[in-house]
Amino acid sequence: MYVVLAGVVVLAVILGSPAAGLEMDTQKMYLAPPSIHGVVTAGALYDGTYVGSDTTPTVSVMVPEGGDTLTLYLDNCTNAISPPTNISDSTDTHMVDVTAELGVGTHIIYAKYNNTSHTSECSVETVTYNVIPPTEAAYRVVFKGAFTKDALIPDVVIPGNAHFTTLIGGVHNAGVSLWEVGGLASPGTERMAELGTTGTLRSEVIASQPHTSDVIEAGVDFGVTPSAAFEVEMSGKHASMTLATMIAPSPDWFAGVSSMPLLQSDGSWRDHGLVELFPYDAGTENGDGFSLNNDATTPHQTIMSIRDMGKFLGGPIATLQFERIYLVSNLAQENSPGSLFVGHTPDGISQAFHTGPDTNGYVLYSLTAGFDSLAGSPGDIRISIASDDSGVPKDLIGTLYGNNPVSKGYYTFTADDEIRLDADTTYHVVFSVDNPLPGNAYRLMFTASNTEDAGTASGWTIADTLQGSVHDTYKDNSPKISIQGETATTPTE
């Protein structure tokens, strides 16, 4: 090619086209890695770890560019746990089902995707998912309002009709958010925040099944320092709680807690806690005073905290206290070094406990115990409740069933039929293994304390020593256990 520049003839050799073509081929060969957003069927997200009892969970993934199929993996993309799943464009969040059953324990999940000719790099963004055995917990929750001058800036007059409206929310998993800071209010959240009505938000909770399991709705006394109490059932599949109540009167202000996990990252349940609640603006109605008659915010804004803003100081405007319901527990006590072996000899381990004074007696529903990693491959574990005969187990009262404790964590064993216990009576939890083999054993965690946890029912105790085949060094300590149940409504026959 000849180019004339200011009367000078220049020979130009065009080298750009082949180089550009090579560059395009190189770019075409490279697919940016996908990013994993979460395990949407996990019971809860706690400290960055998804926790739940779903062994074939669903994972949400986004790809940065178009592709044909997407696959989930373990072990840095070397062990596929899902078949190639058809995907569309990069604007969608893709839900991919794990089909290879994940065992109890912690797993790091990766992803790759491909198009007709190339495969992406392994995802740098991963999620950690701790699979736990099926487990349940019941909680007693107490709401206390503090719509007082301590929560407001100086000289603000509290309206004469100041109050909180009915608490509304639900029990759910990591796959749904009923409301969150930075998100837009749903119609149900808008009506709760502006009018204190609960019907629409209740319907949204129900419509979110199977990510939700229960609606929570509790009336609140009128006034600035009311209280409300309720009980709620949680499970390894639905282990988070969301609640909200309108700060009334106001344009669209409310207090609450969003996606609070009660299941911890190690698979144990939180025993108790106190959560301070602060004010939020739903972003749906204008106004800066304690009034209901305000224009709508157009367009709606995202939900935001108004702590230390407007009329509010930095202190809480309410509190939420929760306490796990059990008859007796020592799970919250400090661990003692070492562990107790069960299953390497025919002898079991027996832990005595004593019931409280209620004349109707008690009903035992389940027992939770802490286990360390196992030794070898022991047989099936057996958990029994037995009567007492001068400090040793005697007659079988009932049996509890659950998964073998194959990895470190807390395992819950449940009675098929209710187990009735008399008042002021000693019983034994007996841990044993079918077909014991030397060198093979489950390892029970035990405490360094003889103290029962706060929340233990009146009169209930766990004995400070063990019976059975145990190492002498550890015989003066107790296994980590929690016994769930309730006071019987009728006397034991």
CSV table of C-alpha atoms in Angstrom, one decimal:
chain,number,residue,atom,x,y,z
A,1,MET,CA,0.0,0.0,0.0
A,2,TYR,CA,1.3,3.5,-0.9
A,3,VAL,CA,0.5,6.5,1.2
A,4,VAL,CA,1.3,10.1,0.2
A,5,LEU,CA,2.3,12.4,3.1
A,6,ALA,CA,3.2,16.0,2.2
A,7,GLY,CA,4.3,14.9,-1.2
A,8,VAL,CA,6.4,12.0,0.1
A,9,VAL,CA,5.6,8.6,-1.1
A,10,VAL,CA,5.7,6.0,1.8
A,11,LEU,CA,5.4,2.2,1.6
A,12,ALA,CA,3.2,1.0,4.4
A,13,VAL,CA,3.1,-2.7,5.4
A,14,ILE,CA,-0.1,-3.6,7.1
A,15,LEU,CA,0.6,-6.0,9.9
A,16,GLY,CA,-2.4,-5.2,12.0
A,17,SER,CA,-5.0,-7.6,10.6
A,18,PRO,CA,-3.3,-10.9,11.4
A,19,ALA,CA,-2.3,-9.7,14.8
A,20,ALA,CA,-5.8,-8.5,15.6
A,21,GLY,CA,-7.2,-11.9,14.5
A,22,LEU,CA,-4.9,-13.7,16.8
A,23,GLU,CA,-5.8,-11.5,19.7
A,24,MET,CA,-9.5,-12.2,19.1
A,25,ASP,CA,-8.9,-15.9,19.1
A,26,THR,CA,-7.0,-15.6,22.4
A,27,GLN,CA,-9.9,-13.7,23.9
A,28,LYS,CA,-12.4,-16.2,22.6
A,29,MET,CA,-10.5,-19.0,24.3
A,30,TYR,CA,-10.8,-17.4,27.7
A,31,LEU,CA,-14.0,-17.4,29.7
A,32,ALA,CA,-14.0,-15.4,32.9
A,33,PRO,CA,-14.8,-17.6,36.0
A,34,PRO,CA,-18.3,-17.6,37.4
A,35,SER,CA,-19.2,-16.4,40.9
A,36,ILE,CA,-21.2,-18.3,43.5
A,37,HIS,CA,-23.7,-16.3,45.5
A,38,GLY,CA,-25.0,-18.7,48.1
A,39,VAL,CA,-26.6,-22.0,49.1
A,40,VAL,CA,-30.2,-21.1,48.8
A,41,THR,CA,-31.5,-24.1,50.6
A,42,ALA,CA,-29.2,-23.9,53.6
A,43,GLY,CA,-30.9,-23.4,56.9
A,44,ALA,CA,-28.9,-20.3,57.8
A,45,LEU,CA,-25.9,-18.2,56.9
A,46,TYR,CA,-23.7,-17.7,60.0
A,47,ASP,CA,-20.2,-16.1,60.1
A,48,GLY,CA,-19.8,-16.6,56.3
A,49,THR,CA,-20.7,-20.3,56.4
A,50,TYR,CA,-23.9,-21.7,55.1
A,51,VAL,CA,-25.3,-24.3,57.5
A,52,GLY,CA,-28.1,-26.8,57.0
A,53,SER,CA,-29.3,-30.4,56.8
A,54,ASP,CA,-30.0,-30.4,53.0
A,55,THR,CA,-27.6,-33.0,51.6
A,56,THR,CA,-28.4,-32.1,47.9
A,57,PRO,CA,-28.7,-28.3,48.1
A,58,THR,CA,-29.4,-25.7,45.5
A,59,VAL,CA,-26.7,-23.2,44.8
A,60,SER,CA,-27.1,-19.7,43.1
A,61,VAL,CA,-24.4,-18.8,40.5
A,62,MET,CA,-23.8,-16.0,38.1
A,63,VAL,CA,-21.6,-16.1,35.0
A,64,PRO,CA,-19.9,-13.0,33.6
A,65,GLU,CA,-20.7,-13.9,30.0
A,66,GLY,CA,-22.9,-16.2,27.9
A,67,GLY,CA,-22.4,-19.9,28.1
A,68,ASP,CA,-24.1,-23.2,27.5
A,69,THR,CA,-23.8,-25.3,30.6
A,70,LEU,CA,-22.7,-24.8,34.2
A,71,THR,CA,-21.4,-27.4,36.6
A,72,LEU,CA,-20.7,-27.4,40.4
A,73,TYR,CA,-17.6,-29.0,41.9
A,74,LEU,CA,-15.7,-29.8,45.1
A,75,ASP,CA,-11.9,-30.0,45.4
A,76,ASN,CA,-11.0,-27.0,43.3
A,77,CYS,CA,-13.2,-28.1,40.4
A,78,THR,CA,-11.9,-31.7,40.2
A,79,ASN,CA,-14.9,-33.5,41.6
A,80,ALA,CA,-18.2,-32.7,39.9
A,81,ILE,CA,-21.3,-32.7,42.2
A,82,SER,CA,-23.9,-31.7,39.6
A,83,PRO,CA,-24.4,-32.7,35.9
A,84,PRO,CA,-23.9,-29.9,33.3
A,85,THR,CA,-26.9,-27.6,33.7
A,86,ASN,CA,-28.2,-25.6,30.8
A,87,ILE,CA,-27.8,-21.8,31.3
A,88,SER,CA,-28.8,-18.7,29.4
A,89,ASP,CA,-27.2,-15.3,29.4
A,90,SER,CA,-25.0,-13.6,32.0
A,91,THR,CA,-27.8,-11.3,33.3
A,92,ASP,CA,-29.5,-14.2,35.2
A,93,THR,CA,-28.7,-15.8,38.5
A,94,HIS,CA,-28.7,-19.5,37.8
A,95,MET,CA,-30.0,-22.0,40.3
A,96,VAL,CA,-28.0,-25.3,40.1
A,97,ASP,CA,-29.0,-28.4,42.0
A,98,VAL,CA,-26.4,-30.6,43.7
A,99,THR,CA,-27.2,-34.2,42.7
A,100,ALA,CA,-24.3,-36.0,44.4
A,101,GLU,CA,-25.3,-36.3,48.0
A,102,LEU,CA,-23.0,-34.4,50.3
A,103,GLY,CA,-22.0,-36.1,53.5
A,104,VAL,CA,-22.1,-34.6,57.0
A,105,GLY,CA,-19.3,-32.1,57.3
A,106,THR,CA,-17.9,-28.9,55.7
A,107,HIS,CA,-17.7,-28.6,51.9
A,108,ILE,CA,-16.3,-25.8,49.7
A,109,ILE,CA,-18.3,-25.5,46.5
A,110,TYR,CA,-16.9,-24.3,43.2
A,111,ALA,CA,-18.2,-23.8,39.7
A,112,LYS,CA,-17.2,-23.8,36.0
A,113,TYR,CA,-19.2,-23.1,32.9
A,114,ASN,CA,-18.5,-23.5,29.2
A,115,ASN,CA,-19.7,-22.5,25.7
A,116,THR,CA,-19.5,-24.5,22.5
A,117,SER,CA,-15.8,-24.6,22.4
A,118,HIS,CA,-14.2,-23.4,25.7
A,119,THR,CA,-14.5,-23.9,29.4
A,120,SER,CA,-14.1,-21.2,32.0
A,121,GLU,CA,-11.5,-21.1,34.8
A,122,CYS,CA,-12.6,-22.5,38.2
A,123,SER,CA,-14.5,-20.0,40.2
A,124,VAL,CA,-12.5,-17.9,42.6
A,125,GLU,CA,-15.6,-17.0,44.6
A,126,THR,CA,-16.8,-20.0,46.4
A,127,VAL,CA,-19.2,-20.8,49.3
A,128,THR,CA,-18.6,-22.9,52.4
A,129,TYR,CA,-21.5,-25.2,53.3
A,130,ASN,CA,-21.5,-27.2,56.5
A,131,VAL,CA,-23.9,-30.2,56.2
A,132,ILE,CA,-25.3,-31.2,59.6
A,133,PRO,CA,-27.7,-34.0,60.6
A,134,PRO,CA,-31.4,-33.2,60.9
A,135,THR,CA,-31.8,-31.1,64.0
A,136,GLU,CA,-34.5,-29.0,65.7
A,137,ALA,CA,-34.7,-26.4,68.4
A,138,ALA,CA,-37.5,-24.5,70.2
A,139,TYR,CA,-37.1,-20.9,71.4
A,140,ARG,CA,-38.9,-18.6,73.7
A,141,VAL,CA,-38.7,-15.0,72.3
A,142,VAL,CA,-39.5,-11.8,74.3
A,143,PHE,CA,-39.9,-8.4,72.6
A,144,LYS,CA,-39.6,-5.3,74.8
A,145,GLY,CA,-40.2,-1.8,73.5
A,146,ALA,CA,-38.2,1.3,74.4
A,147,PHE,CA,-40.0,4.1,72.6
A,148,THR,CA,-38.7,6.6,75.2
A,149,LYS,CA,-36.7,9.8,75.4
A,150,ASP,CA,-33.5,7.8,75.7
A,151,ALA,CA,-34.0,6.6,72.1
A,152,LEU,CA,-34.8,10.1,70.8
A,153,ILE,CA,-32.8,13.4,70.4
A,154,PRO,CA,-33.3,16.0,73.1
A,155,ASP,CA,-36.5,18.0,73.1
A,156,VAL,CA,-38.4,15.6,70.9
A,157,VAL,CA,-41.9,15.2,72.2
A,158,ILE,CA,-43.1,11.6,72.2
A,159,PRO,CA,-46.6,11.5,70.7
A,160,GLY,CA,-49.4,10.6,73.1
A,161,ASN,CA,-50.5,7.6,71.0
A,162,ALA,CA,-46.9,6.3,70.5
A,163,HIS,CA,-46.8,2.5,70.3
A,164,PHE,CA,-45.5,-0.5,68.4
A,165,THR,CA,-47.8,-2.6,66.1
A,166,THR,CA,-48.2,-6.4,65.9
A,167,LEU,CA,-44.9,-8.2,65.3
A,168,ILE,CA,-44.8,-9.9,62.0
A,169,GLY,CA,-42.2,-12.1,60.2
A,170,GLY,CA,-41.3,-15.7,59.7
A,171,VAL,CA,-38.9,-18.6,60.1
A,172,HIS,CA,-36.9,-19.2,56.9
A,173,ASN,CA,-33.7,-20.4,55.3
A,174,ALA,CA,-30.9,-18.6,53.3
A,175,GLY,CA,-33.0,-18.7,50.1
A,176,VAL,CA,-35.3,-15.8,51.0
A,177,SER,CA,-35.0,-12.3,52.5
A,178,LEU,CA,-38.3,-10.9,53.8
A,179,TRP,CA,-36.7,-7.4,54.1
A,180,GLU,CA,-33.1,-6.2,54.2
A,181,VAL,CA,-31.2,-2.9,54.4
A,182,GLY,CA,-30.4,-1.7,50.9
A,183,GLY,CA,-33.3,-3.6,49.3
A,184,LEU,CA,-36.6,-2.2,48.3
A,185,ALA,CA,-39.6,-2.8,50.6
A,186,SER,CA,-42.1,-5.4,49.4
A,187,PRO,CA,-45.8,-4.5,49.4
A,188,GLY,CA,-46.1,-6.4,52.7
A,189,THR,CA,-43.2,-4.5,54.3
A,190,GLU,CA,-44.6,-1.2,53.0
A,191,ARG,CA,-48.0,-1.8,54.6
A,192,MET,CA,-46.4,-3.0,57.9
A,193,ALA,CA,-44.2,0.2,58.0
A,194,GLU,CA,-46.8,2.7,57.0
A,195,LEU,CA,-50.0,1.3,58.6
A,196,GLY,CA,-49.0,-1.5,60.9
A,197,THR,CA,-51.1,-4.0,59.0
A,198,THR,CA,-49.8,-7.6,58.7
A,199,GLY,CA,-52.0,-9.4,56.2
A,200,THR,CA,-49.9,-8.8,53.1
A,201,LEU,CA,-46.6,-9.6,54.7
A,202,ARG,CA,-48.1,-12.7,56.2
A,203,SER,CA,-49.2,-13.8,52.7
A,204,GLU,CA,-45.6,-13.1,51.4
A,205,VAL,CA,-44.2,-15.4,54.0
A,206,ILE,CA,-46.6,-18.2,53.1
A,207,ALA,CA,-45.9,-17.6,49.4
A,208,SER,CA,-42.2,-18.0,50.0
A,209,GLN,CA,-42.5,-21.7,50.9
A,210,PRO,CA,-40.5,-23.9,50.9
A,211,HIS,CA,-37.9,-21.3,51.8
A,212,THR,CA,-40.2,-20.4,54.8
A,213,SER,CA,-41.6,-22.8,57.3
A,214,ASP,CA,-43.7,-20.7,59.7
A,215,VAL,CA,-45.3,-17.3,60.0
A,216,ILE,CA,-44.5,-15.4,63.2
A,217,GLU,CA,-47.2,-13.0,64.4
A,218,ALA,CA,-47.5,-11.8,68.0
A,219,GLY,CA,-49.6,-9.0,69.4
A,220,VAL,CA,-47.9,-6.2,71.3
A,221,ASP,CA,-49.3,-4.3,74.2
A,222,PHE,CA,-50.2,-0.6,73.6
A,223,GLY,CA,-47.7,1.9,74.9
A,224,VAL,CA,-44.0,3.0,74.6
A,225,THR,CA,-42.5,0.1,76.7
A,226,PRO,CA,-44.7,-2.9,75.9
A,227,SER,CA,-43.7,-6.5,75.8
A,228,ALA,CA,-44.7,-9.5,73.8
A,229,ALA,CA,-43.6,-13.2,74.1
A,230,PHE,CA,-44.0,-16.1,71.8
A,231,GLU,CA,-42.4,-19.5,71.1
A,232,VAL,CA,-41.0,-20.7,67.8
A,233,GLU,CA,-39.8,-23.9,66.3
A,234,MET,CA,-36.6,-23.9,64.2
A,235,SER,CA,-35.0,-26.7,62.2
A,236,GLY,CA,-31.8,-27.5,60.2
A,237,LYS,CA,-33.7,-26.6,57.1
A,238,HIS,CA,-35.2,-23.3,58.4
A,239,ALA,CA,-32.9,-21.7,61.0
A,240,SER,CA,-33.2,-18.0,60.5
A,241,MET,CA,-35.8,-15.5,61.9
A,242,THR,CA,-37.1,-12.2,60.5
A,243,LEU,CA,-39.3,-9.9,62.5
A,244,ALA,CA,-40.6,-6.3,62.1
A,245,THR,CA,-43.0,-3.9,63.9
A,246,MET,CA,-44.1,-0.4,63.0
A,247,ILE,CA,-42.9,2.5,65.1
A,248,ALA,CA,-46.2,4.3,65.3
A,249,PRO,CA,-47.3,6.9,64.4
A,250,SER,CA,-44.7,7.6,61.7
A,251,PRO,CA,-44.5,7.9,57.9
A,252,ASP,CA,-42.8,4.5,57.3
A,253,TRP,CA,-40.5,3.8,60.3
A,254,PHE,CA,-40.1,0.4,61.8
A,255,ALA,CA,-37.9,-1.7,64.0
A,256,GLY,CA,-36.9,-5.3,63.6
A,257,VAL,CA,-34.3,-8.0,62.8
A,258,SER,CA,-33.6,-9.4,59.3
A,259,SER,CA,-32.4,-13.0,58.7
A,260,MET,CA,-31.1,-13.6,62.2
A,261,PRO,CA,-29.5,-17.1,62.3
A,262,LEU,CA,-30.0,-19.2,65.4
A,263,LEU,CA,-28.0,-22.1,64.0
A,264,GLN,CA,-24.3,-21.5,64.3
A,265,SER,CA,-21.5,-22.3,61.7
A,266,ASP,CA,-20.5,-25.4,63.6
A,267,GLY,CA,-24.0,-26.8,63.6
A,268,SER,CA,-24.9,-26.0,67.2
A,269,TRP,CA,-27.9,-23.9,68.2
A,270,ARG,CA,-27.5,-20.6,69.9
A,271,ASP,CA,-28.6,-21.0,73.5
A,272,HIS,CA,-29.6,-17.5,74.3
A,273,GLY,CA,-29.0,-13.9,73.3
A,274,LEU,CA,-30.2,-10.3,73.4
A,275,VAL,CA,-30.6,-8.3,70.2
A,276,GLU,CA,-30.9,-4.5,70.2
A,277,LEU,CA,-33.4,-3.2,67.6
A,278,PHE,CA,-32.9,0.1,65.9
A,279,PRO,CA,-35.2,2.2,63.7
A,280,TYR,CA,-35.4,1.8,59.9
A,281,ASP,CA,-37.0,3.8,57.1
A,282,ALA,CA,-38.9,1.7,54.6
A,283,GLY,CA,-38.3,4.2,51.8
A,284,THR,CA,-42.0,4.3,50.7
A,285,GLU,CA,-43.4,7.5,52.3
A,286,ASN,CA,-42.1,11.0,52.8
A,287,GLY,CA,-42.1,12.8,56.2
A,288,ASP,CA,-39.9,13.5,59.1
A,289,GLY,CA,-42.4,13.6,62.0
A,290,PHE,CA,-44.6,11.3,64.0
A,291,SER,CA,-47.6,11.4,61.6
A,292,LEU,CA,-49.4,9.0,59.4
A,293,ASN,CA,-50.6,11.4,56.6
A,294,ASN,CA,-47.8,11.8,54.2
A,295,ASP,CA,-47.2,11.6,50.5
A,296,ALA,CA,-45.7,8.5,48.9
A,297,THR,CA,-42.0,8.5,48.1
A,298,THR,CA,-41.7,8.3,44.3
A,299,PRO,CA,-39.9,6.3,43.2
A,300,HIS,CA,-39.5,4.2,46.3
A,301,GLN,CA,-36.1,4.3,48.0
A,302,THR,CA,-34.2,1.4,49.5
A,303,ILE,CA,-34.7,0.5,53.2
A,304,MET,CA,-32.1,2.3,55.3
A,305,SER,CA,-31.2,2.6,59.0
A,306,ILE,CA,-32.1,5.9,60.6
A,307,ARG,CA,-30.2,5.3,63.8
A,308,ASP,CA,-28.5,8.5,64.7
A,309,MET,CA,-30.6,10.3,62.2
A,310,GLY,CA,-33.6,12.6,62.3
A,311,LYS,CA,-35.4,12.2,65.6
A,312,PHE,CA,-33.4,9.1,66.7
A,313,LEU,CA,-30.3,8.8,68.8
A,314,GLY,CA,-28.0,5.9,68.6
A,315,GLY,CA,-29.6,3.8,71.3
A,316,PRO,CA,-32.0,0.9,70.7
A,317,ILE,CA,-35.8,1.5,70.4
A,318,ALA,CA,-36.6,-2.1,71.4
A,319,THR,CA,-34.9,-5.4,72.3
A,320,LEU,CA,-35.4,-9.0,71.3
A,321,GLN,CA,-34.4,-11.7,73.8
A,322,PHE,CA,-34.3,-15.3,72.8
A,323,GLU,CA,-33.7,-18.4,74.9
A,324,ARG,CA,-33.6,-22.0,73.7
A,325,ILE,CA,-36.2,-24.1,75.4
A,326,TYR,CA,-34.7,-27.2,77.0
A,327,LEU,CA,-35.3,-29.1,80.2
A,328,VAL,CA,-31.6,-29.3,81.0
A,329,SER,CA,-28.4,-28.5,79.1
A,330,ASN,CA,-24.6,-28.1,79.5
A,331,LEU,CA,-23.8,-27.4,75.8
A,332,ALA,CA,-22.9,-23.8,76.5
A,333,GLN,CA,-20.2,-24.8,79.1
A,334,GLU,CA,-16.5,-24.8,78.2
A,335,ASN,CA,-15.2,-28.0,76.5
A,336,SER,CA,-12.7,-30.1,78.4
A,337,PRO,CA,-9.7,-31.4,76.4
A,338,GLY,CA,-10.0,-34.9,75.1
A,339,SER,CA,-13.0,-37.0,74.5
A,340,LEU,CA,-15.0,-40.0,75.7
A,341,PHE,CA,-14.9,-43.2,73.6
A,342,VAL,CA,-18.0,-45.3,73.0
A,343,GLY,CA,-18.1,-48.4,70.8
A,344,HIS,CA,-14.7,-50.0,71.2
A,345,THR,CA,-16.0,-52.3,74.0
A,346,PRO,CA,-19.4,-53.8,74.7
A,347,ASP,CA,-19.9,-51.4,77.6
A,348,GLY,CA,-21.7,-48.2,77.1
A,349,ILE,CA,-21.5,-44.8,78.7
A,350,SER,CA,-24.2,-43.8,81.1
A,351,GLN,CA,-24.9,-40.2,82.1
A,352,ALA,CA,-27.3,-39.6,85.0
A,353,PHE,CA,-29.7,-36.6,85.1
A,354,HIS,CA,-32.4,-35.6,87.6
A,355,THR,CA,-35.8,-34.2,86.8
A,356,GLY,CA,-37.5,-31.2,88.4
A,357,PRO,CA,-40.4,-31.0,90.9
A,358,ASP,CA,-43.4,-30.6,88.6
A,359,THR,CA,-46.0,-33.0,89.9
A,360,ASN,CA,-47.3,-33.9,86.4
A,361,GLY,CA,-43.9,-35.0,85.3
A,362,TYR,CA,-42.3,-34.3,82.0
A,363,VAL,CA,-42.2,-35.3,78.4
A,364,LEU,CA,-38.8,-35.9,76.7
A,365,TYR,CA,-38.8,-35.2,73.0
A,366,SER,CA,-35.1,-35.2,71.9
A,367,LEU,CA,-31.6,-35.2,73.1
A,368,THR,CA,-28.6,-33.3,71.6
A,369,ALA,CA,-25.0,-34.4,72.2
A,370,GLY,CA,-21.6,-33.1,71.1
A,371,PHE,CA,-19.3,-35.4,69.3
A,372,ASP,CA,-15.7,-35.1,68.2
A,373,SER,CA,-14.3,-36.8,65.0
A,374,LEU,CA,-14.8,-40.6,65.1
A,375,ALA,CA,-12.1,-43.3,65.3
A,376,GLY,CA,-12.3,-46.0,62.7
A,377,SER,CA,-15.7,-47.3,61.5
A,378,PRO,CA,-17.9,-48.0,64.5
A,379,GLY,CA,-21.3,-49.6,64.3
A,380,ASP,CA,-24.6,-47.8,64.7
A,381,ILE,CA,-24.9,-45.7,67.8
A,382,ARG,CA,-27.8,-46.3,70.2
A,383,ILE,CA,-29.1,-43.6,72.5
A,384,SER,CA,-31.4,-44.9,75.3
A,385,ILE,CA,-33.2,-43.5,78.4
A,386,ALA,CA,-33.1,-45.8,81.4
A,387,SER,CA,-34.4,-45.8,85.0
A,388,ASP,CA,-31.9,-45.7,87.9
A,389,ASP,CA,-31.0,-48.4,90.3
A,390,SER,CA,-28.6,-47.1,93.0
A,391,GLY,CA,-26.6,-45.0,90.5
A,392,VAL,CA,-26.6,-47.4,87.6
A,393,PRO,CA,-29.0,-47.8,84.6
A,394,LYS,CA,-31.8,-50.4,85.1
A,395,ASP,CA,-35.0,-50.6,82.9
A,396,LEU,CA,-35.3,-49.2,79.4
A,397,ILE,CA,-37.7,-46.2,79.3
A,398,GLY,CA,-37.3,-45.2,75.7
A,399,THR,CA,-35.0,-45.0,72.7
A,400,LEU,CA,-34.0,-42.0,70.6
A,401,TYR,CA,-33.1,-42.1,66.9
A,402,GLY,CA,-30.8,-40.1,64.7
A,403,ASN,CA,-27.8,-40.1,62.3
A,404,ASN,CA,-24.5,-41.7,63.3
A,405,PRO,CA,-22.1,-38.9,64.4
A,406,VAL,CA,-19.6,-39.4,61.6
A,407,SER,CA,-17.9,-36.0,62.0
A,408,LYS,CA,-17.4,-33.4,64.6
A,409,GLY,CA,-20.5,-31.5,65.6
A,410,TYR,CA,-23.8,-31.5,67.5
A,411,TYR,CA,-26.3,-34.3,66.8
A,412,THR,CA,-29.9,-34.5,67.8
A,413,PHE,CA,-31.7,-37.8,68.5
A,414,THR,CA,-35.5,-37.8,68.6
A,415,ALA,CA,-38.0,-40.1,70.3
A,416,ASP,CA,-40.5,-41.8,68.0
A,417,ASP,CA,-43.0,-41.8,70.8
A,418,GLU,CA,-43.1,-39.4,73.8
A,419,ILE,CA,-40.9,-40.5,76.7
A,420,ARG,CA,-42.7,-39.7,80.0
A,421,LEU,CA,-40.5,-38.9,83.0
A,422,ASP,CA,-41.6,-38.7,86.7
A,423,ALA,CA,-40.9,-35.7,88.9
A,424,ASP,CA,-37.9,-35.5,91.1
A,425,THR,CA,-36.4,-38.8,89.7
A,426,THR,CA,-33.0,-39.9,88.4
A,427,TYR,CA,-32.7,-41.3,85.0
A,428,HIS,CA,-29.8,-42.2,82.7
A,429,VAL,CA,-28.8,-41.4,79.1
A,430,VAL,CA,-27.0,-44.5,77.8
A,431,PHE,CA,-24.7,-44.2,74.8
A,432,SER,CA,-23.8,-47.6,73.2
A,433,VAL,CA,-22.9,-49.1,69.9
A,434,ASP,CA,-24.2,-52.2,68.1
A,435,ASN,CA,-21.4,-54.7,67.3
A,436,PRO,CA,-18.5,-52.9,69.1
A,437,LEU,CA,-15.0,-53.4,67.7
A,438,PRO,CA,-11.7,-52.6,69.3
A,439,GLY,CA,-10.1,-49.5,67.9
A,440,ASN,CA,-13.4,-48.2,66.5
A,441,ALA,CA,-15.4,-45.6,68.5
A,442,TYR,CA,-17.5,-42.5,68.6
A,443,ARG,CA,-15.9,-39.7,70.7
A,444,LEU,CA,-18.2,-37.8,73.0
A,445,MET,CA,-17.3,-34.2,73.8
A,446,PHE,CA,-17.5,-33.4,77.5
A,447,THR,CA,-17.4,-30.3,79.7
A,448,ALA,CA,-14.8,-28.8,82.0
A,449,SER,CA,-17.6,-27.6,84.3
A,450,ASN,CA,-20.3,-29.1,86.5
A,451,THR,CA,-22.6,-26.2,85.9
A,452,GLU,CA,-25.9,-26.4,83.9
A,453,ASP,CA,-26.7,-23.8,81.3
A,454,ALA,CA,-28.9,-20.8,82.0
A,455,GLY,CA,-32.4,-21.6,81.0
A,456,THR,CA,-32.4,-25.1,82.6
A,457,ALA,CA,-35.8,-25.9,84.1
A,458,SER,CA,-36.2,-25.6,87.8
A,459,GLY,CA,-34.8,-28.6,89.7
A,460,TRP,CA,-33.2,-30.3,86.7
A,461,THR,CA,-29.5,-31.3,87.0
A,462,ILE,CA,-26.9,-33.3,85.1
A,463,ALA,CA,-24.8,-35.6,87.3
A,464,ASP,CA,-21.2,-34.7,87.7
A,465,THR,CA,-19.8,-38.2,87.1
A,466,LEU,CA,-20.1,-41.0,84.5
A,467,GLN,CA,-20.9,-44.7,84.6
A,468,GLY,CA,-19.6,-47.2,82.2
A,469,SER,CA,-16.5,-47.9,80.1
A,470,VAL,CA,-14.6,-44.6,80.2
A,471,HIS,CA,-11.0,-43.5,80.7
A,472,ASP,CA,-10.3,-42.9,84.3
A,473,THR,CA,-8.9,-39.4,83.6
A,474,TYR,CA,-12.3,-38.2,82.4
A,475,LYS,CA,-14.8,-40.0,84.6
A,476,ASP,CA,-15.5,-37.0,86.8
A,477,ASN,CA,-16.8,-34.9,83.8
A,478,SER,CA,-20.1,-35.0,82.0
A,479,PRO,CA,-20.7,-35.4,78.3
A,480,LYS,CA,-22.1,-32.3,76.5
A,481,ILE,CA,-25.8,-32.9,76.3
A,482,SER,CA,-29.1,-31.1,76.1
A,483,ILE,CA,-32.5,-32.7,76.8
A,484,GLN,CA,-35.4,-31.1,75.0
A,485,GLY,CA,-39.0,-31.5,76.2
A,486,GLU,CA,-41.7,-29.9,78.3
A,487,THR,CA,-43.8,-30.2,81.4
A,488,ALA,CA,-46.5,-32.7,81.0
A,489,THR,CA,-50.1,-31.4,80.9
A,490,THR,CA,-51.5,-34.5,82.6
A,491,PRO,CA,-50.0,-36.6,85.5
A,492,THR,CA,-48.1,-39.7,84.6
A,493,GLU,CA,-50.3,-42.7,84.9
